[in-house]
């Protein structure tokens, strides 16, 4: 504990800025001592609630308020499924520590995952942003989508095993399951970040293994 305190002692004092780090902080503090860090975890919970976009997603930080949607600001008005998956994990950790997550926050998040699932022809997978023809399903995002639906169902007192959206996600992962690659096509966004435009099944490979776990 003392080694951890020397290295991460300032964790509870740093400004909350990013959905990824805030969600992870809530999970870490909840695992270490949820009673001791209850107030800080509640701060994380409030940050996540206030950072949710109107469509139910989350992005890297807080969304813009009262700013017109333009090509330059679009990314700040709409989130992505990676950040949204981490937000679901963070909210679960906050809830377990006693923070009351508003029902409307959970319902908006759940509705987004339902609307963005690829149901026709792809058997229930997810991609990074939304259900568009150019964004086909792939393993890491499908695992994140399924996990998020299960977590949100649980937080709302529902049985995910009776949820057809969760069942479709399970079926997609069962059909294409592998631990040798991140199954599915590389999205346009990822291609632009890579040195080559060639399809690379190892893109986000370790993220995929984490999501499956």
PDB file of C-alpha atoms in Angstrom:
ATOM      1  CA  UNK A   1       0.000   0.000   0.000  1.00  0.00           C
ATOM      2  CA  UNK A   2       2.759   2.443   0.873  1.00  0.00           C
ATOM      3  CA  UNK A   3       4.563   1.815  -2.409  1.00  0.00           C
ATOM      4  CA  UNK A   4       1.287   2.483  -4.208  1.00  0.00           C
ATOM      5  CA  UNK A   5       0.704   5.631  -2.132  1.00  0.00           C
ATOM      6  CA  UNK A   6       4.144   7.044  -2.987  1.00  0.00           C
ATOM      7  CA  UNK A   7       3.554   6.492  -6.692  1.00  0.00           C
ATOM      8  CA  UNK A   8      -0.152   7.272  -7.008  1.00  0.00           C
ATOM      9  CA  UNK A   9      -0.870   9.294  -3.875  1.00  0.00           C
ATOM     10  CA  UNK A  10      -1.836  12.328  -5.939  1.00  0.00           C
ATOM     11  CA  UNK A  11      -4.456  10.415  -7.875  1.00  0.00           C
ATOM     12  CA  UNK A  12      -7.283  11.799  -5.786  1.00  0.00           C
ATOM     13  CA  UNK A  13      -6.107  15.378  -6.171  1.00  0.00           C
ATOM     14  CA  UNK A  14      -5.574  15.668  -9.906  1.00  0.00           C
ATOM     15  CA  UNK A  15      -8.172  17.485 -11.988  1.00  0.00           C
ATOM     16  CA  UNK A  16     -10.637  15.153 -13.673  1.00  0.00           C
ATOM     17  CA  UNK A  17     -10.342  15.684 -17.416  1.00  0.00           C
ATOM     18  CA  UNK A  18     -10.555  12.528 -19.533  1.00  0.00           C
ATOM     19  CA  UNK A  19     -13.215   9.825 -19.660  1.00  0.00           C
ATOM     20  CA  UNK A  20     -10.641   7.038 -19.928  1.00  0.00           C
ATOM     21  CA  UNK A  21      -8.583   8.138 -16.923  1.00  0.00           C
ATOM     22  CA  UNK A  22     -11.602   9.066 -14.796  1.00  0.00           C
ATOM     23  CA  UNK A  23     -13.222   5.687 -15.416  1.00  0.00           C
ATOM     24  CA  UNK A  24     -10.000   3.852 -14.616  1.00  0.00           C
ATOM     25  CA  UNK A  25      -9.493   5.968 -11.487  1.00  0.00           C
ATOM     26  CA  UNK A  26     -12.951   5.026 -10.211  1.00  0.00           C
ATOM     27  CA  UNK A  27     -12.221   1.343 -10.825  1.00  0.00           C
ATOM     28  CA  UNK A  28      -8.821   1.466  -9.132  1.00  0.00           C
ATOM     29  CA  UNK A  29     -10.002   3.379  -6.069  1.00  0.00           C
ATOM     30  CA  UNK A  30     -13.041   1.156  -5.795  1.00  0.00           C
ATOM     31  CA  UNK A  31     -10.832  -1.900  -5.751  1.00  0.00           C
ATOM     32  CA  UNK A  32      -8.374  -0.466  -3.200  1.00  0.00           C
ATOM     33  CA  UNK A  33     -10.791   0.975  -0.636  1.00  0.00           C
ATOM     34  CA  UNK A  34     -14.232   2.165  -1.768  1.00  0.00           C
ATOM     35  CA  UNK A  35     -15.140   3.490   1.682  1.00  0.00           C
ATOM     36  CA  UNK A  36     -11.977   5.534   2.075  1.00  0.00           C
ATOM     37  CA  UNK A  37     -12.192   6.996  -1.433  1.00  0.00           C
ATOM     38  CA  UNK A  38     -15.963   7.320  -1.543  1.00  0.00           C
ATOM     39  CA  UNK A  39     -15.922  11.098  -2.096  1.00  0.00           C
ATOM     40  CA  UNK A  40     -13.379  10.916  -4.903  1.00  0.00           C
ATOM     41  CA  UNK A  41     -15.260   8.086  -6.584  1.00  0.00           C
ATOM     42  CA  UNK A  42     -18.414  10.203  -6.376  1.00  0.00           C
ATOM     43  CA  UNK A  43     -16.521  13.014  -8.126  1.00  0.00           C
ATOM     44  CA  UNK A  44     -15.633  10.553 -10.876  1.00  0.00           C
ATOM     45  CA  UNK A  45     -19.272   9.551 -11.110  1.00  0.00           C
ATOM     46  CA  UNK A  46     -20.452  13.139 -11.451  1.00  0.00           C
ATOM     47  CA  UNK A  47     -17.824  13.792 -14.123  1.00  0.00           C
ATOM     48  CA  UNK A  48     -19.011  10.810 -16.149  1.00  0.00           C
ATOM     49  CA  UNK A  49     -22.681  11.750 -15.803  1.00  0.00           C
ATOM     50  CA  UNK A  50     -21.997  15.341 -16.842  1.00  0.00           C
ATOM     51  CA  UNK A  51     -19.755  14.249 -19.730  1.00  0.00           C
ATOM     52  CA  UNK A  52     -22.339  12.110 -21.486  1.00  0.00           C
ATOM     53  CA  UNK A  53     -23.434  13.320 -24.904  1.00  0.00           C
ATOM     54  CA  UNK A  54     -27.106  13.804 -25.706  1.00  0.00           C
ATOM     55  CA  UNK A  55     -27.067  10.712 -27.926  1.00  0.00           C
ATOM     56  CA  UNK A  56     -25.903   8.526 -25.008  1.00  0.00           C
ATOM     57  CA  UNK A  57     -22.230   8.237 -25.968  1.00  0.00           C
ATOM     58  CA  UNK A  58     -19.061   9.542 -24.364  1.00  0.00           C
ATOM     59  CA  UNK A  59     -15.965  10.993 -26.009  1.00  0.00           C
ATOM     60  CA  UNK A  60     -12.513  11.711 -24.589  1.00  0.00           C
ATOM     61  CA  UNK A  61     -13.493  14.696 -22.448  1.00  0.00           C
ATOM     62  CA  UNK A  62     -16.513  16.852 -21.759  1.00  0.00           C
ATOM     63  CA  UNK A  63     -18.799  17.639 -24.720  1.00  0.00           C
ATOM     64  CA  UNK A  64     -19.128  21.173 -26.016  1.00  0.00           C
ATOM     65  CA  UNK A  65     -22.112  23.107 -24.714  1.00  0.00           C
ATOM     66  CA  UNK A  66     -24.133  25.531 -26.849  1.00  0.00           C
ATOM     67  CA  UNK A  67     -21.687  25.235 -29.750  1.00  0.00           C
ATOM     68  CA  UNK A  68     -23.126  24.653 -33.251  1.00  0.00           C
ATOM     69  CA  UNK A  69     -22.316  21.316 -34.865  1.00  0.00           C
ATOM     70  CA  UNK A  70     -19.814  21.913 -37.664  1.00  0.00           C
ATOM     71  CA  UNK A  71     -17.273  19.704 -39.378  1.00  0.00           C
ATOM     72  CA  UNK A  72     -14.614  21.112 -37.042  1.00  0.00           C
ATOM     73  CA  UNK A  73     -16.618  20.476 -33.855  1.00  0.00           C
ATOM     74  CA  UNK A  74     -18.488  17.295 -34.816  1.00  0.00           C
ATOM     75  CA  UNK A  75     -16.122  15.037 -32.887  1.00  0.00           C
ATOM     76  CA  UNK A  76     -16.950  16.911 -29.693  1.00  0.00           C
ATOM     77  CA  UNK A  77     -20.709  16.562 -30.137  1.00  0.00           C
ATOM     78  CA  UNK A  78     -20.641  12.830 -30.807  1.00  0.00           C
ATOM     79  CA  UNK A  79     -18.665  10.245 -28.927  1.00  0.00           C
ATOM     80  CA  UNK A  80     -17.220   6.839 -29.742  1.00  0.00           C
ATOM     81  CA  UNK A  81     -17.875   3.337 -28.527  1.00  0.00           C
ATOM     82  CA  UNK A  82     -14.451   2.906 -26.965  1.00  0.00           C
ATOM     83  CA  UNK A  83     -14.872   5.833 -24.562  1.00  0.00           C
ATOM     84  CA  UNK A  84     -18.494   4.805 -24.018  1.00  0.00           C
ATOM     85  CA  UNK A  85     -17.406   1.318 -22.954  1.00  0.00           C
ATOM     86  CA  UNK A  86     -14.940   2.732 -20.434  1.00  0.00           C
ATOM     87  CA  UNK A  87     -17.636   5.071 -19.117  1.00  0.00           C
ATOM     88  CA  UNK A  88     -19.901   2.072 -18.478  1.00  0.00           C
ATOM     89  CA  UNK A  89     -17.119   0.393 -16.509  1.00  0.00           C
ATOM     90  CA  UNK A  90     -16.511   3.592 -14.554  1.00  0.00           C
ATOM     91  CA  UNK A  91     -20.191   4.064 -13.740  1.00  0.00           C
ATOM     92  CA  UNK A  92     -20.407   0.485 -12.519  1.00  0.00           C
ATOM     93  CA  UNK A  93     -17.450   1.100 -10.185  1.00  0.00           C
ATOM     94  CA  UNK A  94     -19.019   4.330  -8.930  1.00  0.00           C
ATOM     95  CA  UNK A  95     -22.343   2.608  -8.339  1.00  0.00           C
ATOM     96  CA  UNK A  96     -20.688  -0.194  -6.390  1.00  0.00           C
ATOM     97  CA  UNK A  97     -19.062   2.462  -4.163  1.00  0.00           C
ATOM     98  CA  UNK A  98     -22.445   4.019  -3.362  1.00  0.00           C
ATOM     99  CA  UNK A  99     -22.776   6.700  -6.040  1.00  0.00           C
ATOM    100  CA  UNK A 100     -26.319   6.910  -7.409  1.00  0.00           C
ATOM    101  CA  UNK A 101     -26.148   6.983 -11.188  1.00  0.00           C
ATOM    102  CA  UNK A 102     -29.182   8.775 -12.656  1.00  0.00           C
ATOM    103  CA  UNK A 103     -31.554   6.418 -14.414  1.00  0.00           C
ATOM    104  CA  UNK A 104     -31.693   8.684 -17.463  1.00  0.00           C
ATOM    105  CA  UNK A 105     -27.908   8.441 -17.874  1.00  0.00           C
ATOM    106  CA  UNK A 106     -28.120   4.659 -17.962  1.00  0.00           C
ATOM    107  CA  UNK A 107     -31.107   4.641 -20.293  1.00  0.00           C
ATOM    108  CA  UNK A 108     -29.449   7.005 -22.786  1.00  0.00           C
ATOM    109  CA  UNK A 109     -26.283   4.906 -22.781  1.00  0.00           C
ATOM    110  CA  UNK A 110     -28.230   1.677 -23.202  1.00  0.00           C
ATOM    111  CA  UNK A 111     -30.297   3.130 -26.024  1.00  0.00           C
ATOM    112  CA  UNK A 112     -27.164   4.184 -27.892  1.00  0.00           C
ATOM    113  CA  UNK A 113     -25.689   0.695 -27.789  1.00  0.00           C
ATOM    114  CA  UNK A 114     -28.974  -0.692 -29.093  1.00  0.00           C
ATOM    115  CA  UNK A 115     -29.239   1.812 -31.914  1.00  0.00           C
ATOM    116  CA  UNK A 116     -25.623   1.360 -33.014  1.00  0.00           C
ATOM    117  CA  UNK A 117     -25.598  -2.440 -33.107  1.00  0.00           C
ATOM    118  CA  UNK A 118     -25.206  -3.985 -36.561  1.00  0.00           C
ATOM    119  CA  UNK A 119     -28.135  -6.355 -36.775  1.00  0.00           C
ATOM    120  CA  UNK A 120     -28.645  -6.988 -40.480  1.00  0.00           C
ATOM    121  CA  UNK A 121     -26.114  -9.327 -42.063  1.00  0.00           C
ATOM    122  CA  UNK A 122     -23.511  -8.975 -39.297  1.00  0.00           C
ATOM    123  CA  UNK A 123     -25.286 -10.881 -36.528  1.00  0.00           C
ATOM    124  CA  UNK A 124     -25.096  -8.291 -33.775  1.00  0.00           C
ATOM    125  CA  UNK A 125     -21.629  -6.732 -33.805  1.00  0.00           C
ATOM    126  CA  UNK A 126     -20.445  -3.184 -33.145  1.00  0.00           C
ATOM    127  CA  UNK A 127     -17.868  -0.810 -34.580  1.00  0.00           C
ATOM    128  CA  UNK A 128     -16.145   2.342 -33.293  1.00  0.00           C
ATOM    129  CA  UNK A 129     -18.753   4.998 -33.903  1.00  0.00           C
ATOM    130  CA  UNK A 130     -22.159   4.081 -35.306  1.00  0.00           C
ATOM    131  CA  UNK A 131     -24.094   1.743 -37.533  1.00  0.00           C
ATOM    132  CA  UNK A 132     -22.945   2.859 -40.979  1.00  0.00           C
ATOM    133  CA  UNK A 133     -22.192   0.751 -44.085  1.00  0.00           C
ATOM    134  CA  UNK A 134     -18.557   1.893 -44.103  1.00  0.00           C
ATOM    135  CA  UNK A 135     -18.037   0.876 -40.478  1.00  0.00           C
ATOM    136  CA  UNK A 136     -18.339  -2.882 -40.206  1.00  0.00           C
ATOM    137  CA  UNK A 137     -18.281  -4.830 -36.967  1.00  0.00           C
ATOM    138  CA  UNK A 138     -15.069  -6.100 -35.434  1.00  0.00           C
ATOM    139  CA  UNK A 139     -14.130  -8.091 -32.359  1.00  0.00           C
ATOM    140  CA  UNK A 140     -12.765  -5.525 -29.904  1.00  0.00           C
ATOM    141  CA  UNK A 141     -15.700  -3.148 -30.301  1.00  0.00           C
ATOM    142  CA  UNK A 142     -18.221  -5.979 -30.274  1.00  0.00           C
ATOM    143  CA  UNK A 143     -16.802  -7.258 -26.998  1.00  0.00           C
ATOM    144  CA  UNK A 144     -16.985  -3.713 -25.621  1.00  0.00           C
ATOM    145  CA  UNK A 145     -20.543  -3.337 -26.855  1.00  0.00           C
ATOM    146  CA  UNK A 146     -21.680  -6.609 -25.343  1.00  0.00           C
ATOM    147  CA  UNK A 147     -19.932  -5.874 -22.047  1.00  0.00           C
ATOM    148  CA  UNK A 148     -21.512  -2.428 -21.887  1.00  0.00           C
ATOM    149  CA  UNK A 149     -25.012  -3.750 -22.557  1.00  0.00           C
ATOM    150  CA  UNK A 150     -24.547  -6.360 -19.817  1.00  0.00           C
ATOM    151  CA  UNK A 151     -23.230  -3.768 -17.329  1.00  0.00           C
ATOM    152  CA  UNK A 152     -25.986  -1.272 -18.079  1.00  0.00           C
ATOM    153  CA  UNK A 153     -28.671  -3.942 -17.839  1.00  0.00           C
ATOM    154  CA  UNK A 154     -27.305  -4.874 -14.431  1.00  0.00           C
ATOM    155  CA  UNK A 155     -27.224  -1.270 -13.211  1.00  0.00           C
ATOM    156  CA  UNK A 156     -30.874  -0.907 -14.265  1.00  0.00           C
ATOM    157  CA  UNK A 157     -31.906  -4.133 -12.564  1.00  0.00           C
ATOM    158  CA  UNK A 158     -32.466  -6.077 -15.788  1.00  0.00           C
ATOM    159  CA  UNK A 159     -31.386  -9.599 -16.686  1.00  0.00           C
ATOM    160  CA  UNK A 160     -29.030  -9.371 -19.662  1.00  0.00           C
ATOM    161  CA  UNK A 161     -29.648 -13.031 -20.465  1.00  0.00           C
ATOM    162  CA  UNK A 162     -33.166 -12.062 -21.544  1.00  0.00           C
ATOM    163  CA  UNK A 163     -31.902  -9.131 -23.618  1.00  0.00           C
ATOM    164  CA  UNK A 164     -32.008  -9.823 -27.392  1.00  0.00           C
ATOM    165  CA  UNK A 165     -29.317  -7.191 -28.033  1.00  0.00           C
ATOM    166  CA  UNK A 166     -26.934  -8.974 -25.665  1.00  0.00           C
ATOM    167  CA  UNK A 167     -27.835 -12.328 -27.210  1.00  0.00           C
ATOM    168  CA  UNK A 168     -27.025 -10.989 -30.678  1.00  0.00           C
ATOM    169  CA  UNK A 169     -23.650  -9.768 -29.404  1.00  0.00           C
ATOM    170  CA  UNK A 170     -22.888 -13.155 -27.880  1.00  0.00           C
ATOM    171  CA  UNK A 171     -23.789 -14.829 -31.171  1.00  0.00           C
ATOM    172  CA  UNK A 172     -21.450 -12.539 -33.133  1.00  0.00           C
ATOM    173  CA  UNK A 173     -18.514 -13.257 -30.805  1.00  0.00           C
ATOM    174  CA  UNK A 174     -19.246 -16.978 -30.835  1.00  0.00           C
ATOM    175  CA  UNK A 175     -19.331 -17.029 -34.632  1.00  0.00           C
ATOM    176  CA  UNK A 176     -16.071 -15.119 -35.112  1.00  0.00           C
ATOM    177  CA  UNK A 177     -14.236 -15.916 -31.878  1.00  0.00           C
ATOM    178  CA  UNK A 178     -10.445 -16.043 -32.016  1.00  0.00           C
ATOM    179  CA  UNK A 179      -7.566 -14.979 -29.790  1.00  0.00           C
ATOM    180  CA  UNK A 180      -5.150 -14.820 -32.715  1.00  0.00           C
ATOM    181  CA  UNK A 181      -6.310 -11.480 -34.123  1.00  0.00           C
ATOM    182  CA  UNK A 182      -8.775  -8.627 -33.697  1.00  0.00           C
ATOM    183  CA  UNK A 183     -11.267 -10.135 -36.111  1.00  0.00           C
ATOM    184  CA  UNK A 184     -12.948  -7.761 -38.541  1.00  0.00           C
ATOM    185  CA  UNK A 185     -11.987  -5.012 -40.997  1.00  0.00           C
ATOM    186  CA  UNK A 186      -9.882  -2.003 -40.083  1.00  0.00           C
ATOM    187  CA  UNK A 187     -11.975   1.143 -39.971  1.00  0.00           C
ATOM    188  CA  UNK A 188     -11.172   4.276 -41.940  1.00  0.00           C
ATOM    189  CA  UNK A 189     -10.114   6.100 -38.797  1.00  0.00           C
ATOM    190  CA  UNK A 190      -7.586   3.417 -37.922  1.00  0.00           C
ATOM    191  CA  UNK A 191      -6.243   3.246 -41.463  1.00  0.00           C
ATOM    192  CA  UNK A 192      -5.393   6.939 -41.329  1.00  0.00           C
ATOM    193  CA  UNK A 193      -3.426   6.374 -38.123  1.00  0.00           C
ATOM    194  CA  UNK A 194      -1.419   3.499 -39.615  1.00  0.00           C
ATOM    195  CA  UNK A 195       1.667   3.760 -41.810  1.00  0.00           C
ATOM    196  CA  UNK A 196       0.091   1.456 -44.369  1.00  0.00           C
ATOM    197  CA  UNK A 197      -3.431   1.233 -45.749  1.00  0.00           C
ATOM    198  CA  UNK A 198      -3.161  -2.555 -45.851  1.00  0.00           C
ATOM    199  CA  UNK A 199      -5.555  -4.488 -43.650  1.00  0.00           C
ATOM    200  CA  UNK A 200      -3.774  -5.542 -40.481  1.00  0.00           C
ATOM    201  CA  UNK A 201      -5.560  -8.101 -38.274  1.00  0.00           C
ATOM    202  CA  UNK A 202      -3.253  -7.187 -35.374  1.00  0.00           C
ATOM    203  CA  UNK A 203      -4.619  -3.638 -35.157  1.00  0.00           C
ATOM    204  CA  UNK A 204      -5.816  -3.033 -31.572  1.00  0.00           C
ATOM    205  CA  UNK A 205      -4.961  -6.673 -30.827  1.00  0.00           C
ATOM    206  CA  UNK A 206      -4.212  -6.258 -27.121  1.00  0.00           C
ATOM    207  CA  UNK A 207      -7.235  -4.044 -26.689  1.00  0.00           C
ATOM    208  CA  UNK A 208      -9.230  -6.883 -28.202  1.00  0.00           C
ATOM    209  CA  UNK A 209      -7.840  -9.427 -25.731  1.00  0.00           C
ATOM    210  CA  UNK A 210      -8.627  -7.085 -22.849  1.00  0.00           C
ATOM    211  CA  UNK A 211     -12.172  -6.506 -24.121  1.00  0.00           C
ATOM    212  CA  UNK A 212     -12.779 -10.249 -24.487  1.00  0.00           C
ATOM    213  CA  UNK A 213     -11.528 -10.839 -20.957  1.00  0.00           C
TER     214      UNK A 213
END
